[in-house]
């Protein structure tokens, strides 16, 4: 549960056996000195800052058909990097959970966050790391793509068609940024986070993304108190209230954690929300202080 409150170029050697006489006049006896050097084979590398009609998990060349981001599309490639080190020496592309894939995830997190203006998990965005196909890898490809999508909601990761780049999509008064919500509860579990205007009556607000430590997923899911406490600290910073034991009496927490496969691939971002169950809020709690978020 995610919610918790080569082409080859070469030349053959030629041997000329000349017996007894020299070359005829005007004939160059050196058959290779005037030949141009062979051109090195160029490995395909996808482009950044292009968009695509179809999402990819594996970057097959046959499926590579980029389009301008001003046209309707589903995916935008924001960064293309190169795998190095031991991971690049393997005979196959990095597998799920591998050091190589985690390194690519970390690099994509960094580059995409810079491009969109905030942690990509703080808004309706998805991020996919795309690697070369096994055939391309065998041919020397070592690139990775950071592909970004617009998703329907925090609960529904369906990818929607859009026009225009997502660069700067989470800067300023960005419509894709997570803000205020009304949690829909079913038997004390969060069934859905319904987005609403922060000036409308609501009971929850997004406060930030906590980067969880490098532990196993099993340990992470066992230590729910640590995650709750980390989100409390984010609430304190967001609302400008003391980060102490009184936080238990100011607000509760809701958080969304990565799925296990996302965790294994390097996603450690936990989305934190403050939650007020006993009264309506009609403004953002950002910088609200102790008057806006009192002890109750």
PDB file of C-alpha atoms in Angstrom:
ATOM      1  CA  UNK A   1       0.000   0.000   0.000  1.00  0.00           C
ATOM      2  CA  UNK A   2       1.487   3.326  -1.044  1.00  0.00           C
ATOM      3  CA  UNK A   3      -0.546   5.568   1.195  1.00  0.00           C
ATOM      4  CA  UNK A   4       0.463   5.485   4.789  1.00  0.00           C
ATOM      5  CA  UNK A   5      -1.562   7.540   7.021  1.00  0.00           C
ATOM      6  CA  UNK A   6      27.294  -0.677 -34.560  1.00  0.00           C
ATOM      7  CA  UNK A   7      28.609  -0.705 -37.910  1.00  0.00           C
ATOM      8  CA  UNK A   8      32.130  -2.209 -38.332  1.00  0.00           C
ATOM      9  CA  UNK A   9      34.680  -0.403 -40.526  1.00  0.00           C
ATOM     10  CA  UNK A  10      37.984  -2.023 -41.413  1.00  0.00           C
ATOM     11  CA  UNK A  11      40.535  -2.446 -44.180  1.00  0.00           C
ATOM     12  CA  UNK A  12      42.060  -5.655 -45.448  1.00  0.00           C
ATOM     13  CA  UNK A  13      45.836  -5.772 -45.659  1.00  0.00           C
ATOM     14  CA  UNK A  14      47.056  -5.996 -49.230  1.00  0.00           C
ATOM     15  CA  UNK A  15      50.369  -7.692 -50.100  1.00  0.00           C
ATOM     16  CA  UNK A  16      52.066  -6.946 -53.378  1.00  0.00           C
ATOM     17  CA  UNK A  17      54.886  -9.216 -54.439  1.00  0.00           C
ATOM     18  CA  UNK A  18      57.176  -7.495 -56.870  1.00  0.00           C
ATOM     19  CA  UNK A  19      59.970  -9.544 -58.355  1.00  0.00           C
ATOM     20  CA  UNK A  20      62.975  -8.069 -60.003  1.00  0.00           C
ATOM     21  CA  UNK A  21      61.665  -4.717 -61.198  1.00  0.00           C
ATOM     22  CA  UNK A  22      60.290  -1.496 -59.834  1.00  0.00           C
ATOM     23  CA  UNK A  23      56.886  -0.034 -60.278  1.00  0.00           C
ATOM     24  CA  UNK A  24      56.030   1.486 -63.628  1.00  0.00           C
ATOM     25  CA  UNK A  25      56.424   5.243 -63.946  1.00  0.00           C
ATOM     26  CA  UNK A  26      53.597   7.192 -62.357  1.00  0.00           C
ATOM     27  CA  UNK A  27      52.479   4.328 -60.165  1.00  0.00           C
ATOM     28  CA  UNK A  28      52.413   4.811 -56.413  1.00  0.00           C
ATOM     29  CA  UNK A  29      53.878   1.710 -54.821  1.00  0.00           C
ATOM     30  CA  UNK A  30      52.369   2.625 -51.417  1.00  0.00           C
ATOM     31  CA  UNK A  31      48.805   1.470 -51.798  1.00  0.00           C
ATOM     32  CA  UNK A  32      47.557   2.824 -48.485  1.00  0.00           C
ATOM     33  CA  UNK A  33      49.188   6.166 -47.816  1.00  0.00           C
ATOM     34  CA  UNK A  34      46.580   8.181 -49.695  1.00  0.00           C
ATOM     35  CA  UNK A  35      43.526   6.435 -48.252  1.00  0.00           C
ATOM     36  CA  UNK A  36      41.426   8.414 -45.792  1.00  0.00           C
ATOM     37  CA  UNK A  37      41.300   7.057 -42.260  1.00  0.00           C
ATOM     38  CA  UNK A  38      38.237   4.892 -41.560  1.00  0.00           C
ATOM     39  CA  UNK A  39      35.406   6.795 -39.870  1.00  0.00           C
ATOM     40  CA  UNK A  40      34.643   5.520 -36.381  1.00  0.00           C
ATOM     41  CA  UNK A  41      31.205   4.011 -35.964  1.00  0.00           C
ATOM     42  CA  UNK A  42      28.842   6.413 -34.180  1.00  0.00           C
ATOM     43  CA  UNK A  43      26.672   4.973 -31.412  1.00  0.00           C
ATOM     44  CA  UNK A  44      23.108   6.300 -31.293  1.00  0.00           C
ATOM     45  CA  UNK A  45      22.340   8.517 -28.306  1.00  0.00           C
ATOM     46  CA  UNK A  46      18.812   9.909 -27.798  1.00  0.00           C
ATOM     47  CA  UNK A  47      18.260  13.644 -27.546  1.00  0.00           C
ATOM     48  CA  UNK A  48      17.156  15.638 -24.523  1.00  0.00           C
ATOM     49  CA  UNK A  49      14.496  18.350 -24.646  1.00  0.00           C
ATOM     50  CA  UNK A  50      12.315  16.398 -27.045  1.00  0.00           C
ATOM     51  CA  UNK A  51       8.924  14.796 -26.502  1.00  0.00           C
ATOM     52  CA  UNK A  52       7.344  11.476 -27.416  1.00  0.00           C
ATOM     53  CA  UNK A  53       3.908  10.150 -28.272  1.00  0.00           C
ATOM     54  CA  UNK A  54       4.483   6.865 -26.445  1.00  0.00           C
ATOM     55  CA  UNK A  55       6.093   6.081 -23.077  1.00  0.00           C
ATOM     56  CA  UNK A  56       8.967   3.595 -23.112  1.00  0.00           C
ATOM     57  CA  UNK A  57      10.473   1.423 -20.415  1.00  0.00           C
ATOM     58  CA  UNK A  58      13.272   0.233 -22.724  1.00  0.00           C
ATOM     59  CA  UNK A  59      14.706   2.538 -25.350  1.00  0.00           C
ATOM     60  CA  UNK A  60      14.323   0.433 -28.481  1.00  0.00           C
ATOM     61  CA  UNK A  61      15.524   2.351 -31.527  1.00  0.00           C
ATOM     62  CA  UNK A  62      12.524   1.115 -33.517  1.00  0.00           C
ATOM     63  CA  UNK A  63      10.270   2.975 -31.081  1.00  0.00           C
ATOM     64  CA  UNK A  64      12.237   6.211 -31.102  1.00  0.00           C
ATOM     65  CA  UNK A  65      10.177   8.867 -32.853  1.00  0.00           C
ATOM     66  CA  UNK A  66      10.631  12.188 -31.028  1.00  0.00           C
ATOM     67  CA  UNK A  67       8.385  15.157 -31.642  1.00  0.00           C
ATOM     68  CA  UNK A  68       8.409  18.830 -30.737  1.00  0.00           C
ATOM     69  CA  UNK A  69       7.032  19.491 -27.263  1.00  0.00           C
ATOM     70  CA  UNK A  70       4.697  22.098 -28.741  1.00  0.00           C
ATOM     71  CA  UNK A  71       2.735  19.201 -30.243  1.00  0.00           C
ATOM     72  CA  UNK A  72       0.491  16.864 -28.262  1.00  0.00           C
ATOM     73  CA  UNK A  73       2.603  14.258 -26.463  1.00  0.00           C
ATOM     74  CA  UNK A  74       2.747  11.996 -23.428  1.00  0.00           C
ATOM     75  CA  UNK A  75       6.435  12.046 -22.469  1.00  0.00           C
ATOM     76  CA  UNK A  76       9.250  14.586 -22.292  1.00  0.00           C
ATOM     77  CA  UNK A  77      12.934  13.629 -22.143  1.00  0.00           C
ATOM     78  CA  UNK A  78      14.488  16.183 -19.813  1.00  0.00           C
ATOM     79  CA  UNK A  79      17.996  14.759 -19.499  1.00  0.00           C
ATOM     80  CA  UNK A  80      20.234  12.158 -21.120  1.00  0.00           C
ATOM     81  CA  UNK A  81      23.220  10.903 -19.140  1.00  0.00           C
ATOM     82  CA  UNK A  82      25.922   8.267 -19.436  1.00  0.00           C
ATOM     83  CA  UNK A  83      26.466   5.305 -17.147  1.00  0.00           C
ATOM     84  CA  UNK A  84      30.060   4.871 -16.010  1.00  0.00           C
ATOM     85  CA  UNK A  85      32.073   2.673 -13.673  1.00  0.00           C
ATOM     86  CA  UNK A  86      31.483  -1.019 -13.008  1.00  0.00           C
ATOM     87  CA  UNK A  87      27.837  -0.803 -14.059  1.00  0.00           C
ATOM     88  CA  UNK A  88      28.916   0.213 -17.548  1.00  0.00           C
ATOM     89  CA  UNK A  89      31.235  -2.805 -17.821  1.00  0.00           C
ATOM     90  CA  UNK A  90      28.437  -5.340 -17.495  1.00  0.00           C
ATOM     91  CA  UNK A  91      27.393  -7.364 -20.504  1.00  0.00           C
ATOM     92  CA  UNK A  92      23.741  -6.399 -20.052  1.00  0.00           C
ATOM     93  CA  UNK A  93      21.846  -3.209 -19.126  1.00  0.00           C
ATOM     94  CA  UNK A  94      21.410  -2.561 -15.379  1.00  0.00           C
ATOM     95  CA  UNK A  95      18.735  -4.765 -13.884  1.00  0.00           C
ATOM     96  CA  UNK A  96      15.976  -3.628 -11.487  1.00  0.00           C
ATOM     97  CA  UNK A  97      17.447  -2.926  -8.066  1.00  0.00           C
ATOM     98  CA  UNK A  98      21.022  -2.766  -9.360  1.00  0.00           C
ATOM     99  CA  UNK A  99      23.657  -0.196  -8.438  1.00  0.00           C
ATOM    100  CA  UNK A 100      23.599   1.096 -12.004  1.00  0.00           C
ATOM    101  CA  UNK A 101      19.863   1.694 -12.092  1.00  0.00           C
ATOM    102  CA  UNK A 102      19.926   3.359  -8.682  1.00  0.00           C
ATOM    103  CA  UNK A 103      22.720   5.649  -9.873  1.00  0.00           C
ATOM    104  CA  UNK A 104      20.696   6.610 -12.937  1.00  0.00           C
ATOM    105  CA  UNK A 105      17.630   7.249 -10.749  1.00  0.00           C
ATOM    106  CA  UNK A 106      19.620   9.533  -8.454  1.00  0.00           C
ATOM    107  CA  UNK A 107      21.034  11.469 -11.402  1.00  0.00           C
ATOM    108  CA  UNK A 108      17.586  11.793 -12.974  1.00  0.00           C
ATOM    109  CA  UNK A 109      16.124  13.006  -9.678  1.00  0.00           C
ATOM    110  CA  UNK A 110      18.749  15.750  -9.527  1.00  0.00           C
ATOM    111  CA  UNK A 111      18.452  16.870 -13.142  1.00  0.00           C
ATOM    112  CA  UNK A 112      14.657  16.754 -13.284  1.00  0.00           C
ATOM    113  CA  UNK A 113      14.275  18.599  -9.987  1.00  0.00           C
ATOM    114  CA  UNK A 114      16.420  21.415 -11.397  1.00  0.00           C
ATOM    115  CA  UNK A 115      14.430  21.463 -14.618  1.00  0.00           C
ATOM    116  CA  UNK A 116      10.938  21.570 -13.089  1.00  0.00           C
ATOM    117  CA  UNK A 117      11.833  23.919 -10.230  1.00  0.00           C
ATOM    118  CA  UNK A 118      11.185  21.639  -7.247  1.00  0.00           C
ATOM    119  CA  UNK A 119      11.269  17.995  -6.249  1.00  0.00           C
ATOM    120  CA  UNK A 120       9.303  16.303  -9.043  1.00  0.00           C
ATOM    121  CA  UNK A 121       7.354  14.340  -6.417  1.00  0.00           C
ATOM    122  CA  UNK A 122       5.835  17.585  -5.123  1.00  0.00           C
ATOM    123  CA  UNK A 123       3.436  17.768  -8.043  1.00  0.00           C
ATOM    124  CA  UNK A 124       1.545  15.740 -10.617  1.00  0.00           C
ATOM    125  CA  UNK A 125       4.624  14.408 -12.347  1.00  0.00           C
ATOM    126  CA  UNK A 126       6.031  10.964 -13.016  1.00  0.00           C
ATOM    127  CA  UNK A 127       9.650  10.066 -13.727  1.00  0.00           C
ATOM    128  CA  UNK A 128      10.889   7.027 -15.642  1.00  0.00           C
ATOM    129  CA  UNK A 129      14.501   6.006 -16.212  1.00  0.00           C
ATOM    130  CA  UNK A 130      14.811   4.557 -19.730  1.00  0.00           C
ATOM    131  CA  UNK A 131      17.810   2.368 -20.601  1.00  0.00           C
ATOM    132  CA  UNK A 132      19.105   1.046 -23.944  1.00  0.00           C
ATOM    133  CA  UNK A 133      17.827  -2.250 -25.282  1.00  0.00           C
ATOM    134  CA  UNK A 134      20.036  -5.323 -24.709  1.00  0.00           C
ATOM    135  CA  UNK A 135      21.024  -5.203 -28.388  1.00  0.00           C
ATOM    136  CA  UNK A 136      22.046  -1.539 -28.193  1.00  0.00           C
ATOM    137  CA  UNK A 137      23.907  -2.183 -24.944  1.00  0.00           C
ATOM    138  CA  UNK A 138      25.852  -5.025 -26.591  1.00  0.00           C
ATOM    139  CA  UNK A 139      26.744  -2.552 -29.338  1.00  0.00           C
ATOM    140  CA  UNK A 140      28.213  -0.100 -26.830  1.00  0.00           C
ATOM    141  CA  UNK A 141      25.281   2.111 -25.791  1.00  0.00           C
ATOM    142  CA  UNK A 142      25.634   3.342 -22.202  1.00  0.00           C
ATOM    143  CA  UNK A 143      23.110   6.186 -22.102  1.00  0.00           C
ATOM    144  CA  UNK A 144      20.066   6.606 -19.898  1.00  0.00           C
ATOM    145  CA  UNK A 145      17.060   8.861 -20.416  1.00  0.00           C
ATOM    146  CA  UNK A 146      15.126  10.788 -17.769  1.00  0.00           C
ATOM    147  CA  UNK A 147      11.544  10.815 -19.064  1.00  0.00           C
ATOM    148  CA  UNK A 148       8.904  12.950 -17.342  1.00  0.00           C
ATOM    149  CA  UNK A 149       5.128  12.712 -17.618  1.00  0.00           C
ATOM    150  CA  UNK A 150       2.087  14.565 -16.313  1.00  0.00           C
ATOM    151  CA  UNK A 151      -0.096  12.256 -14.224  1.00  0.00           C
ATOM    152  CA  UNK A 152      -3.776  12.537 -13.343  1.00  0.00           C
ATOM    153  CA  UNK A 153      -3.410  12.771  -9.559  1.00  0.00           C
ATOM    154  CA  UNK A 154      -1.382  11.545  -6.620  1.00  0.00           C
ATOM    155  CA  UNK A 155      -3.660   8.498  -6.490  1.00  0.00           C
ATOM    156  CA  UNK A 156      -4.002   7.958 -10.236  1.00  0.00           C
ATOM    157  CA  UNK A 157      -0.737   7.795 -12.166  1.00  0.00           C
ATOM    158  CA  UNK A 158      -2.444   7.591 -15.555  1.00  0.00           C
ATOM    159  CA  UNK A 159      -0.380   9.619 -18.022  1.00  0.00           C
ATOM    160  CA  UNK A 160      -2.236  12.432 -19.762  1.00  0.00           C
ATOM    161  CA  UNK A 161      -1.547  14.015 -23.143  1.00  0.00           C
ATOM    162  CA  UNK A 162      -0.308  17.604 -23.033  1.00  0.00           C
ATOM    163  CA  UNK A 163       1.295  20.328 -25.128  1.00  0.00           C
ATOM    164  CA  UNK A 164       4.230  22.397 -23.953  1.00  0.00           C
ATOM    165  CA  UNK A 165       7.328  21.569 -21.965  1.00  0.00           C
ATOM    166  CA  UNK A 166       7.263  20.652 -18.289  1.00  0.00           C
ATOM    167  CA  UNK A 167      10.356  22.740 -17.570  1.00  0.00           C
ATOM    168  CA  UNK A 168       9.500  25.062 -14.699  1.00  0.00           C
ATOM    169  CA  UNK A 169       6.240  23.181 -14.137  1.00  0.00           C
ATOM    170  CA  UNK A 170       6.603  23.303 -10.340  1.00  0.00           C
ATOM    171  CA  UNK A 171       7.888  26.861 -10.032  1.00  0.00           C
ATOM    172  CA  UNK A 172       5.796  29.613  -8.472  1.00  0.00           C
ATOM    173  CA  UNK A 173       2.016  29.296  -8.651  1.00  0.00           C
ATOM    174  CA  UNK A 174       2.261  26.081 -10.645  1.00  0.00           C
ATOM    175  CA  UNK A 175      -1.079  24.358 -11.344  1.00  0.00           C
ATOM    176  CA  UNK A 176       0.595  20.934 -11.203  1.00  0.00           C
ATOM    177  CA  UNK A 177       1.964  21.459  -7.683  1.00  0.00           C
ATOM    178  CA  UNK A 178       0.335  19.638  -4.762  1.00  0.00           C
ATOM    179  CA  UNK A 179      -1.323  21.982  -2.301  1.00  0.00           C
ATOM    180  CA  UNK A 180      -4.527  21.406  -0.304  1.00  0.00           C
ATOM    181  CA  UNK A 181      -6.692  18.296  -0.119  1.00  0.00           C
ATOM    182  CA  UNK A 182      -9.647  16.638   1.515  1.00  0.00           C
ATOM    183  CA  UNK A 183      -8.724  13.063   2.417  1.00  0.00           C
ATOM    184  CA  UNK A 184     -11.408  10.495   1.622  1.00  0.00           C
ATOM    185  CA  UNK A 185     -11.399   7.903   4.386  1.00  0.00           C
ATOM    186  CA  UNK A 186     -12.673   4.339   4.122  1.00  0.00           C
ATOM    187  CA  UNK A 187     -12.544   2.414   7.391  1.00  0.00           C
ATOM    188  CA  UNK A 188      -9.811   4.662   8.781  1.00  0.00           C
ATOM    189  CA  UNK A 189      -7.654   4.259   5.658  1.00  0.00           C
ATOM    190  CA  UNK A 190      -6.942   6.972   3.104  1.00  0.00           C
ATOM    191  CA  UNK A 191      -8.808   5.950  -0.041  1.00  0.00           C
ATOM    192  CA  UNK A 192      -8.161   9.132  -1.999  1.00  0.00           C
ATOM    193  CA  UNK A 193      -6.728  12.614  -1.615  1.00  0.00           C
ATOM    194  CA  UNK A 194      -9.165  14.998  -3.285  1.00  0.00           C
ATOM    195  CA  UNK A 195      -7.464  18.264  -4.327  1.00  0.00           C
ATOM    196  CA  UNK A 196      -9.250  21.507  -3.441  1.00  0.00           C
ATOM    197  CA  UNK A 197      -8.405  25.186  -3.358  1.00  0.00           C
ATOM    198  CA  UNK A 198      -6.632  26.205  -0.163  1.00  0.00           C
ATOM    199  CA  UNK A 199      -9.308  28.880   0.353  1.00  0.00           C
ATOM    200  CA  UNK A 200     -12.019  26.199   0.365  1.00  0.00           C
ATOM    201  CA  UNK A 201     -12.696  24.026   3.391  1.00  0.00           C
ATOM    202  CA  UNK A 202     -10.048  21.335   3.616  1.00  0.00           C
ATOM    203  CA  UNK A 203      -8.269  19.085   6.089  1.00  0.00           C
ATOM    204  CA  UNK A 204      -4.844  18.329   4.605  1.00  0.00           C
ATOM    205  CA  UNK A 205      -1.981  20.125   2.891  1.00  0.00           C
ATOM    206  CA  UNK A 206       1.177  18.949   1.175  1.00  0.00           C
ATOM    207  CA  UNK A 207       4.276  20.097   3.071  1.00  0.00           C
ATOM    208  CA  UNK A 208       7.198  18.506   1.198  1.00  0.00           C
ATOM    209  CA  UNK A 209       9.204  15.431   0.275  1.00  0.00           C
ATOM    210  CA  UNK A 210      11.314  13.619   2.858  1.00  0.00           C
ATOM    211  CA  UNK A 211      14.297  11.672   1.585  1.00  0.00           C
ATOM    212  CA  UNK A 212      14.248   8.412   3.525  1.00  0.00           C
ATOM    213  CA  UNK A 213      17.530   6.733   4.510  1.00  0.00           C
ATOM    214  CA  UNK A 214      19.283   3.988   2.567  1.00  0.00           C
ATOM    215  CA  UNK A 215      17.691   1.010   4.287  1.00  0.00           C
ATOM    216  CA  UNK A 216      15.837  -2.035   3.029  1.00  0.00           C
ATOM    217  CA  UNK A 217      12.196  -1.625   2.115  1.00  0.00           C
ATOM    218  CA  UNK A 218      11.275  -4.082   4.857  1.00  0.00           C
ATOM    219  CA  UNK A 219      13.016  -1.951   7.462  1.00  0.00           C
ATOM    220  CA  UNK A 220      11.447   1.219   6.083  1.00  0.00           C
ATOM    221  CA  UNK A 221       7.942  -0.216   6.364  1.00  0.00           C
ATOM    222  CA  UNK A 222       8.660  -1.429   9.907  1.00  0.00           C
ATOM    223  CA  UNK A 223       9.761   1.986  11.143  1.00  0.00           C
ATOM    224  CA  UNK A 224       6.566   3.942  10.561  1.00  0.00           C
ATOM    225  CA  UNK A 225       7.201   6.100  13.614  1.00  0.00           C
ATOM    226  CA  UNK A 226      10.429   7.373  12.049  1.00  0.00           C
ATOM    227  CA  UNK A 227       8.569   8.360   8.893  1.00  0.00           C
ATOM    228  CA  UNK A 228       5.780  10.007  10.904  1.00  0.00           C
ATOM    229  CA  UNK A 229       8.349  11.953  12.909  1.00  0.00           C
ATOM    230  CA  UNK A 230      10.199  13.031   9.754  1.00  0.00           C
ATOM    231  CA  UNK A 231       6.958  14.343   8.269  1.00  0.00           C
ATOM    232  CA  UNK A 232       6.246  16.165  11.523  1.00  0.00           C
ATOM    233  CA  UNK A 233       9.570  17.972  11.149  1.00  0.00           C
ATOM    234  CA  UNK A 234       8.550  18.963   7.641  1.00  0.00           C
ATOM    235  CA  UNK A 235       5.252  20.297   9.002  1.00  0.00           C
ATOM    236  CA  UNK A 236       7.122  22.356  11.600  1.00  0.00           C
ATOM    237  CA  UNK A 237       9.375  23.875   8.934  1.00  0.00           C
ATOM    238  CA  UNK A 238       6.467  24.491   6.550  1.00  0.00           C
ATOM    239  CA  UNK A 239       4.158  26.083   9.131  1.00  0.00           C
ATOM    240  CA  UNK A 240       6.897  27.804  11.158  1.00  0.00           C
ATOM    241  CA  UNK A 241       6.026  26.162  14.475  1.00  0.00           C
ATOM    242  CA  UNK A 242       8.372  24.593  17.054  1.00  0.00           C
ATOM    243  CA  UNK A 243       9.622  21.128  16.144  1.00  0.00           C
ATOM    244  CA  UNK A 244       8.917  19.491  19.481  1.00  0.00           C
ATOM    245  CA  UNK A 245       6.569  17.072  21.240  1.00  0.00           C
ATOM    246  CA  UNK A 246       3.680  19.545  20.956  1.00  0.00           C
ATOM    247  CA  UNK A 247       3.459  18.778  17.244  1.00  0.00           C
ATOM    248  CA  UNK A 248       1.372  15.738  18.177  1.00  0.00           C
ATOM    249  CA  UNK A 249      -1.300  18.183  19.352  1.00  0.00           C
ATOM    250  CA  UNK A 250      -1.047  20.568  16.392  1.00  0.00           C
ATOM    251  CA  UNK A 251      -1.481  18.271  13.393  1.00  0.00           C
ATOM    252  CA  UNK A 252      -1.432  14.684  12.269  1.00  0.00           C
ATOM    253  CA  UNK A 253       0.451  13.353   9.275  1.00  0.00           C
ATOM    254  CA  UNK A 254      -0.442  11.574   6.063  1.00  0.00           C
ATOM    255  CA  UNK A 255       2.304  10.291   3.834  1.00  0.00           C
ATOM    256  CA  UNK A 256       2.705   8.501   0.529  1.00  0.00           C
ATOM    257  CA  UNK A 257       5.674   6.190   0.187  1.00  0.00           C
ATOM    258  CA  UNK A 258       7.305   4.726  -2.938  1.00  0.00           C
ATOM    259  CA  UNK A 259       6.230   1.289  -4.085  1.00  0.00           C
ATOM    260  CA  UNK A 260       8.707  -1.487  -3.309  1.00  0.00           C
ATOM    261  CA  UNK A 261      10.031  -1.721  -6.875  1.00  0.00           C
ATOM    262  CA  UNK A 262      10.506   2.066  -6.954  1.00  0.00           C
ATOM    263  CA  UNK A 263      12.350   1.864  -3.645  1.00  0.00           C
ATOM    264  CA  UNK A 264      14.682  -0.859  -4.911  1.00  0.00           C
ATOM    265  CA  UNK A 265      15.472   1.267  -7.956  1.00  0.00           C
ATOM    266  CA  UNK A 266      16.508   4.227  -5.804  1.00  0.00           C
ATOM    267  CA  UNK A 267      13.368   6.305  -5.181  1.00  0.00           C
ATOM    268  CA  UNK A 268      13.466   7.334  -1.512  1.00  0.00           C
ATOM    269  CA  UNK A 269      11.048  10.272  -1.722  1.00  0.00           C
ATOM    270  CA  UNK A 270       8.204  10.231   0.833  1.00  0.00           C
ATOM    271  CA  UNK A 271       5.422  12.760   0.212  1.00  0.00           C
ATOM    272  CA  UNK A 272       4.336  14.351   3.506  1.00  0.00           C
ATOM    273  CA  UNK A 273       1.036  16.070   4.358  1.00  0.00           C
ATOM    274  CA  UNK A 274      -0.249  17.792   7.476  1.00  0.00           C
ATOM    275  CA  UNK A 275      -3.681  16.599   8.539  1.00  0.00           C
ATOM    276  CA  UNK A 276      -6.264  18.384  10.685  1.00  0.00           C
ATOM    277  CA  UNK A 277      -9.230  16.119  11.376  1.00  0.00           C
ATOM    278  CA  UNK A 278     -11.212  18.136  13.908  1.00  0.00           C
ATOM    279  CA  UNK A 279     -11.644  21.508  12.172  1.00  0.00           C
ATOM    280  CA  UNK A 280     -11.885  23.042   8.733  1.00  0.00           C
ATOM    281  CA  UNK A 281      -8.983  24.947   7.248  1.00  0.00           C
ATOM    282  CA  UNK A 282      -9.647  27.749   4.766  1.00  0.00           C
ATOM    283  CA  UNK A 283      -6.096  28.950   4.137  1.00  0.00           C
ATOM    284  CA  UNK A 284      -2.682  27.475   3.579  1.00  0.00           C
ATOM    285  CA  UNK A 285      -0.740  26.637   6.711  1.00  0.00           C
ATOM    286  CA  UNK A 286       2.537  27.776   5.113  1.00  0.00           C
ATOM    287  CA  UNK A 287       4.185  30.171   7.599  1.00  0.00           C
ATOM    288  CA  UNK A 288       0.964  30.141   9.668  1.00  0.00           C
ATOM    289  CA  UNK A 289       2.854  29.975  12.965  1.00  0.00           C
ATOM    290  CA  UNK A 290       1.431  28.857  16.279  1.00  0.00           C
ATOM    291  CA  UNK A 291      -1.732  30.914  15.840  1.00  0.00           C
ATOM    292  CA  UNK A 292      -2.586  29.240  12.581  1.00  0.00           C
ATOM    293  CA  UNK A 293      -1.591  25.796  13.847  1.00  0.00           C
ATOM    294  CA  UNK A 294      -2.324  25.917  17.584  1.00  0.00           C
ATOM    295  CA  UNK A 295      -2.023  23.179  20.177  1.00  0.00           C
ATOM    296  CA  UNK A 296      -5.487  21.649  20.604  1.00  0.00           C
TER     297      UNK A 296
END
